[in-house]
GROMACS .gro file of C-alpha atoms in nm:
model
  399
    1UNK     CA    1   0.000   0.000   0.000
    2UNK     CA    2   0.167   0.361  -0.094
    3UNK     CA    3   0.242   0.527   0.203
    4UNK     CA    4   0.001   0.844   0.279
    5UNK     CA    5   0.279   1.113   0.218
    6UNK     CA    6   0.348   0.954  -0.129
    7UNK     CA    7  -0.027   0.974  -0.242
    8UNK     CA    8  -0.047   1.315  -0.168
    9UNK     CA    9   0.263   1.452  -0.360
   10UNK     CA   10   0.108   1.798  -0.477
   11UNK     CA   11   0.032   1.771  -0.890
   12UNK     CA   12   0.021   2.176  -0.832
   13UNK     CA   13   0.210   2.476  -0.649
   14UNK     CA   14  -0.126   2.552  -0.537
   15UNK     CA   15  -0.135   2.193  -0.349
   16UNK     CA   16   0.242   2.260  -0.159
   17UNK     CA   17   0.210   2.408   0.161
   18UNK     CA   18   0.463   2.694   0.305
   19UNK     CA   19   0.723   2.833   0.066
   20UNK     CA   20   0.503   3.150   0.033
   21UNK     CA   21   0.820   3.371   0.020
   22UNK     CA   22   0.837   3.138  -0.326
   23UNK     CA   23   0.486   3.026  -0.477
   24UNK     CA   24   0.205   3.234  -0.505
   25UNK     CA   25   0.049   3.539  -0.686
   26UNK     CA   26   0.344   3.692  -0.829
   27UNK     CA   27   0.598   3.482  -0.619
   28UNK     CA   28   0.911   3.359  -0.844
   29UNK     CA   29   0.840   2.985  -0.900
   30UNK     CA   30   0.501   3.053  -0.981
   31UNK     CA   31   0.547   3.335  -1.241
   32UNK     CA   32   0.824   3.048  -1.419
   33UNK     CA   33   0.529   2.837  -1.416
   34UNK     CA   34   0.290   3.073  -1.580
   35UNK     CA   35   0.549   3.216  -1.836
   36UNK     CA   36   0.575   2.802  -1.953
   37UNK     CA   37   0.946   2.889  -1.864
   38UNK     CA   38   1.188   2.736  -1.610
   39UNK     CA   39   1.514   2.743  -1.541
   40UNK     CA   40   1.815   2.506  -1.369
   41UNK     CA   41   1.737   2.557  -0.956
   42UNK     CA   42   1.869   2.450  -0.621
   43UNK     CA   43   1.618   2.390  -0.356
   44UNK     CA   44   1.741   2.357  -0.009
   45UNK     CA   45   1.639   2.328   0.318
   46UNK     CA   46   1.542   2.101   0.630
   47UNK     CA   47   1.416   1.740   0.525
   48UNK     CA   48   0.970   1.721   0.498
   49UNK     CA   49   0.961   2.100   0.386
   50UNK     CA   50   0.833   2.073   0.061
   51UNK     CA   51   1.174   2.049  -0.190
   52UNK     CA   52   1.052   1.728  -0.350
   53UNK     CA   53   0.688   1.785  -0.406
   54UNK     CA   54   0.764   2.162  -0.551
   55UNK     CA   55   1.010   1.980  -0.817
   56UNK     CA   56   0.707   1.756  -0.880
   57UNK     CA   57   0.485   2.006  -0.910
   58UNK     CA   58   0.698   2.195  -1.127
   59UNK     CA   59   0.735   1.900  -1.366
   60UNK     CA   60   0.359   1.863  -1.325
   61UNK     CA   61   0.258   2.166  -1.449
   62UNK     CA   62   0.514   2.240  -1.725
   63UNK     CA   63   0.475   1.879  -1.828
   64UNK     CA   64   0.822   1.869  -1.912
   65UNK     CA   65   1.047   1.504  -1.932
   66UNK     CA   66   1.170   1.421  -1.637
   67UNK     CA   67   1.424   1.161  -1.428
   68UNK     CA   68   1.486   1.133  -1.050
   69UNK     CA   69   1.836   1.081  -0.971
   70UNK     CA   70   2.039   1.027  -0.641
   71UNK     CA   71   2.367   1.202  -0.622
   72UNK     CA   72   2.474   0.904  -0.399
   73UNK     CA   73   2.274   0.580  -0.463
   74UNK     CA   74   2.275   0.640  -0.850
   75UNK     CA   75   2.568   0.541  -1.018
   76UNK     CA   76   2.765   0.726  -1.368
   77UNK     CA   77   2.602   0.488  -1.591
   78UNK     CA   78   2.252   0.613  -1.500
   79UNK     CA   79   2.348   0.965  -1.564
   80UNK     CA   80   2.466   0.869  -1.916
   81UNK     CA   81   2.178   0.719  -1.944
   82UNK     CA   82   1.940   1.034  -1.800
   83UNK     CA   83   2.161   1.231  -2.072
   84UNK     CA   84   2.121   1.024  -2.352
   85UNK     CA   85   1.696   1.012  -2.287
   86UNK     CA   86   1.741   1.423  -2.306
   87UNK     CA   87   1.930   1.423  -2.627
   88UNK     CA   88   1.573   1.210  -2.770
   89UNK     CA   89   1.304   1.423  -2.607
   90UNK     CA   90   1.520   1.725  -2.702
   91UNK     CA   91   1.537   1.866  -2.387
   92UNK     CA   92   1.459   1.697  -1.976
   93UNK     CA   93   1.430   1.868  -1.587
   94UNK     CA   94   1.686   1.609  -1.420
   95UNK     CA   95   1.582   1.590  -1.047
   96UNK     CA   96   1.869   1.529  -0.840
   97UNK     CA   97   1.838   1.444  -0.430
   98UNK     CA   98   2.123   1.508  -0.234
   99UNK     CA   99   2.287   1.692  -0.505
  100UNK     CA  100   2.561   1.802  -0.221
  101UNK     CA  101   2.719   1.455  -0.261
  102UNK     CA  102   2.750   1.446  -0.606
  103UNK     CA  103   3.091   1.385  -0.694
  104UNK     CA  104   3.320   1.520  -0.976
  105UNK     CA  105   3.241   1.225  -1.196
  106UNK     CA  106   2.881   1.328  -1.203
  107UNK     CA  107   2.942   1.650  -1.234
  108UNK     CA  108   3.121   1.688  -1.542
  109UNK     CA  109   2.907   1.484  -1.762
  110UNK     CA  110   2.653   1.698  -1.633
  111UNK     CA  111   2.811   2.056  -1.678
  112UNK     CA  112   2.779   2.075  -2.069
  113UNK     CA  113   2.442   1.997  -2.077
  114UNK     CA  114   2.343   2.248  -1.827
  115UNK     CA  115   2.508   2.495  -2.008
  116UNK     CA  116   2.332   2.414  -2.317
  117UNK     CA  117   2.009   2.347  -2.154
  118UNK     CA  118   1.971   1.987  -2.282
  119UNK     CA  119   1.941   1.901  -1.904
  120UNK     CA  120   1.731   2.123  -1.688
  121UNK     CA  121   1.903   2.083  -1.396
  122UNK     CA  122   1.674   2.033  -0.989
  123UNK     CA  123   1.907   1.986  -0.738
  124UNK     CA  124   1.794   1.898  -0.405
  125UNK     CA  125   1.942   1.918  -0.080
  126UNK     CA  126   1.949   1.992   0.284
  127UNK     CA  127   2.296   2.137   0.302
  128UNK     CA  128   2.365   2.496   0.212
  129UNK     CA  129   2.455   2.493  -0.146
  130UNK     CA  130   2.688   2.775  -0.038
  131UNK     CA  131   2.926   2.570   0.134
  132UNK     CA  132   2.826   2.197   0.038
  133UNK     CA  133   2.802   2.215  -0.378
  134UNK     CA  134   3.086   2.277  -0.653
  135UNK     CA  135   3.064   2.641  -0.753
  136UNK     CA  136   3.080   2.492  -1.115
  137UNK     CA  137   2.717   2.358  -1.054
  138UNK     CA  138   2.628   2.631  -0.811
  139UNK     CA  139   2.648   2.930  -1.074
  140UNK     CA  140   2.470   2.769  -1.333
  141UNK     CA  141   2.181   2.738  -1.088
  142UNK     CA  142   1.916   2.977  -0.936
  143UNK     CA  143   1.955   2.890  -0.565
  144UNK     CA  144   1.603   2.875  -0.353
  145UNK     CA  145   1.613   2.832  -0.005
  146UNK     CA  146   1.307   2.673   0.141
  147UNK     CA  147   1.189   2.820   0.526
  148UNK     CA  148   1.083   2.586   0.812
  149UNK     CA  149   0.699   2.492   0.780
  150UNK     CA  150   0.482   2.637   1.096
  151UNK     CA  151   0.279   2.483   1.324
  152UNK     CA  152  -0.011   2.629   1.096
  153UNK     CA  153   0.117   2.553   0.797
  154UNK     CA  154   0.175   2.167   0.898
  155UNK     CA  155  -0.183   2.178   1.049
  156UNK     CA  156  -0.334   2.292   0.697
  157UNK     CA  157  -0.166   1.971   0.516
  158UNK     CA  158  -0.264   1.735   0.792
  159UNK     CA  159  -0.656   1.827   0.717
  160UNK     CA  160  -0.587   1.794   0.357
  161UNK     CA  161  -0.495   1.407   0.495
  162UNK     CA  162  -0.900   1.361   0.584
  163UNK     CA  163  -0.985   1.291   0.192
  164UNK     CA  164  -0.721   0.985   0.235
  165UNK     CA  165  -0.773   0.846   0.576
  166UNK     CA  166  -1.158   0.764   0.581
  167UNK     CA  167  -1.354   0.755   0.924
  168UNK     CA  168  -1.050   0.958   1.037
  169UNK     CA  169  -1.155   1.140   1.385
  170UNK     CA  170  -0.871   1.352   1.509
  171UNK     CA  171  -0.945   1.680   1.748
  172UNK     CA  172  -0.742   2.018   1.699
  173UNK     CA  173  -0.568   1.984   1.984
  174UNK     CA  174  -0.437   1.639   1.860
  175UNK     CA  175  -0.381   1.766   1.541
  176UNK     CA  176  -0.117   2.066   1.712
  177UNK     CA  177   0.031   1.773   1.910
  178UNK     CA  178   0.116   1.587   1.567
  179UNK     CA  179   0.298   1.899   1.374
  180UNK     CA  180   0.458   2.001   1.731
  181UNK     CA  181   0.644   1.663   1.752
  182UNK     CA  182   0.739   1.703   1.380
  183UNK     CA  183   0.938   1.974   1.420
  184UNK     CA  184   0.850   2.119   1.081
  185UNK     CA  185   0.893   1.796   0.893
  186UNK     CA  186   0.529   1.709   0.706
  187UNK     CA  187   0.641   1.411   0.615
  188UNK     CA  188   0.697   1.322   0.969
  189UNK     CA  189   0.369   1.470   1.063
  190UNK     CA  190   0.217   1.230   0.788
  191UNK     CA  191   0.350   0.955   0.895
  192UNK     CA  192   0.252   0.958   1.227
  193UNK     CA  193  -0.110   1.014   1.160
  194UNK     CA  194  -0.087   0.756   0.941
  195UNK     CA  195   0.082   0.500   1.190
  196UNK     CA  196  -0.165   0.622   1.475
  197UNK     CA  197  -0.508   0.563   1.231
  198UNK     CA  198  -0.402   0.250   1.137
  199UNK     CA  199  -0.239   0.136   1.470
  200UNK     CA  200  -0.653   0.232   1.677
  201UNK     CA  201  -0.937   0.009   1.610
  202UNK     CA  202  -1.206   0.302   1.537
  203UNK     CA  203  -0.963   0.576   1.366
  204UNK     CA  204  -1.025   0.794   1.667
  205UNK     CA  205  -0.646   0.960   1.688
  206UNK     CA  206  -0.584   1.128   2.083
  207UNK     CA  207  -0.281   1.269   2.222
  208UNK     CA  208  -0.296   0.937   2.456
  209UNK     CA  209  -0.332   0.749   2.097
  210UNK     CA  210  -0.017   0.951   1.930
  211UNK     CA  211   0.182   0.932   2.274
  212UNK     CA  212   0.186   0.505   2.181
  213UNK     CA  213   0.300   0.574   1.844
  214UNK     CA  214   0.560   0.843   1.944
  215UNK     CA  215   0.688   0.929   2.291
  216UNK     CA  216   0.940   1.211   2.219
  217UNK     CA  217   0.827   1.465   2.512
  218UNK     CA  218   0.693   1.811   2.344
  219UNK     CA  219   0.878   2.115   2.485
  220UNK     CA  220   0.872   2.400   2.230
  221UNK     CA  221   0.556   2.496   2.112
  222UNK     CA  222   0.219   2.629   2.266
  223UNK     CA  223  -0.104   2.658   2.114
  224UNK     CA  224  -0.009   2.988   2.025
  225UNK     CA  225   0.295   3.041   1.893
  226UNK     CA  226   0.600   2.844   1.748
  227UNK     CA  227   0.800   2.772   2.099
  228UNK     CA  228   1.076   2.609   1.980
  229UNK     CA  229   1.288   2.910   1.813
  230UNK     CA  230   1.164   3.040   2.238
  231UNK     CA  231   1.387   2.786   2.348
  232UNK     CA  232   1.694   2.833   2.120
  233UNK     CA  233   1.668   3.179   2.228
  234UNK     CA  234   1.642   3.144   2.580
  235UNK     CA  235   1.913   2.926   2.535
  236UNK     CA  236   2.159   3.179   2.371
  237UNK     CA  237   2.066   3.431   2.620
  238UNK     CA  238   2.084   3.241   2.952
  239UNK     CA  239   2.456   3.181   2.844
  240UNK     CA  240   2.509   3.533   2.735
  241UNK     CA  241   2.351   3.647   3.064
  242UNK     CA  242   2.626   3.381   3.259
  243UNK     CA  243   2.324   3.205   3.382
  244UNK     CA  244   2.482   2.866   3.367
  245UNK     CA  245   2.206   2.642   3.533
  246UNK     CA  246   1.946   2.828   3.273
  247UNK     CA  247   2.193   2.727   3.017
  248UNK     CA  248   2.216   2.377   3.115
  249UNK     CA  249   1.814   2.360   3.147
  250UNK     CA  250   1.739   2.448   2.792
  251UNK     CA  251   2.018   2.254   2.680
  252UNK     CA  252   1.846   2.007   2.802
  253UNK     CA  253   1.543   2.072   2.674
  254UNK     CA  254   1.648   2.032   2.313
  255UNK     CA  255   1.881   1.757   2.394
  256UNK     CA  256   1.551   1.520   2.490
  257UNK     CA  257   1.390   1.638   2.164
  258UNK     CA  258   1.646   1.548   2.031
  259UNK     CA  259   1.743   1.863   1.772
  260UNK     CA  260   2.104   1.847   1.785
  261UNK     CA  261   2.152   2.017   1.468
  262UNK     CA  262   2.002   2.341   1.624
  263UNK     CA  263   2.208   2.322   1.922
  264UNK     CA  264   2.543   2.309   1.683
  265UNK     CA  265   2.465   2.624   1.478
  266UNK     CA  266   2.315   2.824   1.796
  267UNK     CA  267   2.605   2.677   2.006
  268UNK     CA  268   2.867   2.816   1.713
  269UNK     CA  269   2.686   3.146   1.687
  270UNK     CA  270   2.664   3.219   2.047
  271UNK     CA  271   3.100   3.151   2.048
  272UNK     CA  272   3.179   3.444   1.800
  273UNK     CA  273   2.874   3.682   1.858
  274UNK     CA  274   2.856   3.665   2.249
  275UNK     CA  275   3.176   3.517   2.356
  276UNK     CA  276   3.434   3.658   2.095
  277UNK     CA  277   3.735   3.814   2.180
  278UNK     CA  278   3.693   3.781   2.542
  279UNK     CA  279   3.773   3.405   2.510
  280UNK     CA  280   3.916   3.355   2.182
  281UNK     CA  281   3.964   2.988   2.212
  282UNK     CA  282   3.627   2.868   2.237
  283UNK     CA  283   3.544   2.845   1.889
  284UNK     CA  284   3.761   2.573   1.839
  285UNK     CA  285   3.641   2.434   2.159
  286UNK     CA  286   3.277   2.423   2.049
  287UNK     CA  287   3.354   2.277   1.724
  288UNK     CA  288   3.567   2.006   1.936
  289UNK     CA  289   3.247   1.965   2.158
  290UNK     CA  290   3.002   1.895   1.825
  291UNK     CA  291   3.218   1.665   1.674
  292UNK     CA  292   3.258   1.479   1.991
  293UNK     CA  293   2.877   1.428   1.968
  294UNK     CA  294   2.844   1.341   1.657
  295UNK     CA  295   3.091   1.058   1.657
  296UNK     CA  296   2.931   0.926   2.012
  297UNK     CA  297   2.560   1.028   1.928
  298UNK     CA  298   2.271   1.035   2.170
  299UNK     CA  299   2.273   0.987   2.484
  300UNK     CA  300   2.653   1.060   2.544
  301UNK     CA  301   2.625   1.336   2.311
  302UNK     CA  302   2.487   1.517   2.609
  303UNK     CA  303   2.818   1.498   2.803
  304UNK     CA  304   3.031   1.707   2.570
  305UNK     CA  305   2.746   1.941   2.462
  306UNK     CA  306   2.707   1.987   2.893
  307UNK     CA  307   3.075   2.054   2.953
  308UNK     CA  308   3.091   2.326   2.636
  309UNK     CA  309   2.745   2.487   2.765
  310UNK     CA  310   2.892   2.500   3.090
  311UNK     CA  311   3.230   2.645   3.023
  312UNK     CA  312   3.019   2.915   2.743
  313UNK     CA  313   2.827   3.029   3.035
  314UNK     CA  314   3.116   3.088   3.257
  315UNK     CA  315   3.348   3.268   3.033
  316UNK     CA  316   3.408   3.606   2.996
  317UNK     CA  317   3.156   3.791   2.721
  318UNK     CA  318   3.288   4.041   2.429
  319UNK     CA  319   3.066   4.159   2.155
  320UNK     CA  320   3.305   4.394   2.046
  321UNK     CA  321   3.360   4.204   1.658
  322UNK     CA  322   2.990   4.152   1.592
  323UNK     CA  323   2.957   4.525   1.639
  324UNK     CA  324   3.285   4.591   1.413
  325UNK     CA  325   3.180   4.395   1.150
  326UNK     CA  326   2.822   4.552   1.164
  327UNK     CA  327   2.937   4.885   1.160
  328UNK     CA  328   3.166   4.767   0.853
  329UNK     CA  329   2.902   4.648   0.660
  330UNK     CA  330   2.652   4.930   0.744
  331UNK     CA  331   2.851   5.176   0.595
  332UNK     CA  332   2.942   4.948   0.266
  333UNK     CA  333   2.582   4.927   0.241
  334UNK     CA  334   2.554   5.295   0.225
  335UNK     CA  335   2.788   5.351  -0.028
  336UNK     CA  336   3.075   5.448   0.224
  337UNK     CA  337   3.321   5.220   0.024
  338UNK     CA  338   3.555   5.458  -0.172
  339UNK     CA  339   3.854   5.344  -0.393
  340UNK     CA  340   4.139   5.076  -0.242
  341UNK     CA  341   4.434   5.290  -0.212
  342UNK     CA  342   4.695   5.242  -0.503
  343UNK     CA  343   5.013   5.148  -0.306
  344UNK     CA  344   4.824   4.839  -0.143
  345UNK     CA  345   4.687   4.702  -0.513
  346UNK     CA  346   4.782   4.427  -0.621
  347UNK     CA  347   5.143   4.385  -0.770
  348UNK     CA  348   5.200   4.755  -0.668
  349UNK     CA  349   5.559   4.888  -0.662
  350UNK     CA  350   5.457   5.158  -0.365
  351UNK     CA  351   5.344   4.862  -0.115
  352UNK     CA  352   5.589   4.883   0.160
  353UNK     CA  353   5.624   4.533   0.305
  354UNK     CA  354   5.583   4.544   0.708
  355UNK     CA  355   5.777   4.185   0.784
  356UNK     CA  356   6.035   4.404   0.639
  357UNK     CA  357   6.026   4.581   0.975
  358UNK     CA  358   6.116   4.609   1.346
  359UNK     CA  359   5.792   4.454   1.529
  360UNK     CA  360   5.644   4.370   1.157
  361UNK     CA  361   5.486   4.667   1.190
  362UNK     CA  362   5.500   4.991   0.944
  363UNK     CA  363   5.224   5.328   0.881
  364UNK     CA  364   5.054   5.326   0.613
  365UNK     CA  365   4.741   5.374   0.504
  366UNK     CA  366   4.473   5.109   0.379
  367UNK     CA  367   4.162   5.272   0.465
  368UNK     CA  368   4.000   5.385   0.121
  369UNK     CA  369   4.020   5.794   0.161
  370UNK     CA  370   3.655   5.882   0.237
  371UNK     CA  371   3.688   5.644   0.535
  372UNK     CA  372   4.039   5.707   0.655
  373UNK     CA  373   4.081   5.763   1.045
  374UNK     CA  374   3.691   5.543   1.073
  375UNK     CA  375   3.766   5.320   1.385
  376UNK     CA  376   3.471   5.017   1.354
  377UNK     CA  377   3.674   4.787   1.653
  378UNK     CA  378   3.597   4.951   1.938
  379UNK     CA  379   3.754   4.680   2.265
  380UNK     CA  380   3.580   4.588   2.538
  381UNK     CA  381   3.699   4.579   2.893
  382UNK     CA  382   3.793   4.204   2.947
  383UNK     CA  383   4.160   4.094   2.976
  384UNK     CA  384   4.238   3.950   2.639
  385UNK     CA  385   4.098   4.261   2.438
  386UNK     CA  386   4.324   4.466   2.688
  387UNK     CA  387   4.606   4.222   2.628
  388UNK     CA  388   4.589   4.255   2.268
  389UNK     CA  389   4.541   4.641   2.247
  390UNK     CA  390   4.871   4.657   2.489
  391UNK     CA  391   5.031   4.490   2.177
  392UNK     CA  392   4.919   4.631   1.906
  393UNK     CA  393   4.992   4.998   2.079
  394UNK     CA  394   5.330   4.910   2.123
  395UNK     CA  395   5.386   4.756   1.795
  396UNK     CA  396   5.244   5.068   1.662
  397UNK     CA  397   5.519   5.297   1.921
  398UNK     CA  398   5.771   5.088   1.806
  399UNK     CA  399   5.855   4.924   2.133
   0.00000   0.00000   0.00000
């Protein structure tokens, strides 16, 4: 028997839920579809938020030939294969999952018939095609980034399950419970509606009914509001605040739930935006800490992640380079830029070198003119910042 999630694969952007930043009246993947026109696309984002149905839907609509690929399960053969089916239909969208793991093999059979637009190329993943994907691929691709479904929006698609699930009694407040433990996956939310009709005798679905099926405790949302981005931020500011045991407590919270992933990219942030310069090393530290829990996993994952949280929350605070680089920014964004001074071009015979130099250290200027003299690092009063501005004003005296 298909599984509930497969039989309702939107045939329509109309049918996928979320992604209104993306699809709707005058949204971007929706004009494409209207102008009969579409182009070679990343999608990415967290898995169960919508990246294969909208390539279905797009394929759907435009009624285009298409092939499903896996960048990892696939082999070269079956790309030669996708390529040669694209040359007879004259031109085909190639859907491929996990597109970040797509090796170089792959990849340059592919590239010339990107370019030429033989292959139409739908590249899905949940890594940031920034980082994870060959810039060769990358710029030949418009790059969409999917958001996180909400509570509502998972709500909305778990009604649209009724037409599928017949006799199907489920409450509201059930219904909340199911797309709160899903955090934002609909596929997850799916499959545990389906799991809990099919698992009661008379298709009534309760909490108590859902609770058999899946016992994961439900921390972070209420029934008004998405709670779980609460968390993550009382999280980063208990240990910005130094309140350690607060720290350890919603640490702990997401550790049951189990959402590691947002614990490593708050855990990372929190190092260089709250902790910076007034404890340099624990960037490195917290990176040490994640991979430790990734290569032991749940439940000694907790240990590490504890001891980091613990020594975050303790140490010294310094906010002074968010606020630099902010400042920096802020004025490039206002046109406060001006023209790199000559002598420090590249190749240019005026550079004066400063290893050259007692201390390494020698004036000149590389401030573009209209911001010469702007100071954007402004130190904070913790003993490595003063440590470090002891230095540099005696490297500058020529001590």
């Amino acid at each position: 028997m298909e599984l509930l999630a497969n039989q309702m694969r939107p045939q329509s952007l109309k049918e996928v839920i979320g992604q209104k930043h993306l699809i709707g009246e005058g949204k971007v993947l929706t004009n494409l579809v209207s102008n009969g026109k579409i182009f070679s696309m990343i999608l990415y984002g967290k898995p169960g938020i919508g990246k294969t149905s909208i390539a279905n839907a797009l394929i759907n609509e435009l009624k285009i030939r298409s092939k499903f690929l896996n960048a990892t399960t696939n082999n070269k053969a079956d790309f030669d294969i996708a390529i040669e089916e694209a040359k007879m239909y004259g031109e085909m969208i190639l859907v491929i999952d996990e597109i970040h793991r797509m090796n170089k093999d792959k990849q340059d059979i592919l590239l010339p018939h990107i370019e030429s637009g033989l292959i139409i190329l739908i590249g899905l993943t949940t890594s940031n095609p920034y980082h994870k994907i060959n810039p060769a691929i990358r710029s030949r691709c418009q790059i969409f980034e999917l958001k996180e479904l909400s509570i509502d929006d998972l709500i909305e698609g778990l009604k649209r399950a009724y037409d599928y699930l017949p006799h199907l009694k489920i409450d509201d407040e059930a219904l909340r419970y199911i797309a709160t433990l899903s955090s934002g996956d609909f596929r997850s939310a799916l499959n545990t509606l389906e799991v809990t009709y099919y698992a009661t005798k008379d298709h009534v679905v309760t909490i108590d009914e859902i609770k058999k099926i899946n016992s994961k405790p439900v921390f972070f949302h209420d029934k008004d509001e998405d709670g779980h981005y609460q968390v993550l931020s009382a999280f980063q500011k208990s240990i910005r605040g130094s309140d350690v045991d607060a720290a350890l407590h919603y640490l702990a919270r997401l550790i049951v739930a189990g959402d590691l992933d947002s614990i490593y990219r708050r855990m990372s942030v929190i190092a260089y935006e709250d902790i910076g310069l007034a404890n340099p090393g624990i960037g490195p530290k917290v990176m040490a800490a994640i991979q430790a829990a990734e290569l032991v996993g749940l439940p000694e994952a907790r240990i590490p992640l504890g001891q980091i949280v613990t020594e975050m929350a303790l140490s010294p605070k310094s906010n002074s380079t968010l606020l630099g680089i902010d400042a920096a920014i802020s004025d490039i964004n206002k046109g406060l830029a001006g023209e790199i001074p000559k002598h420090i071009h590249e190749g240019s015979p005026d550079y004066i070198y400063p290893h050259n130099y007692k201390n390494d250290y020698v004036r000149q200027e590389y401030m573009p003119d209209k911001l010469k003299n702007k100071k954007y690092y402004m130190k904070k009063d913790n003993k490595y910042e003063a440590n470090l501005n002891r230095i540099y004003e005696e490297m500058r005296s020529g001590k």
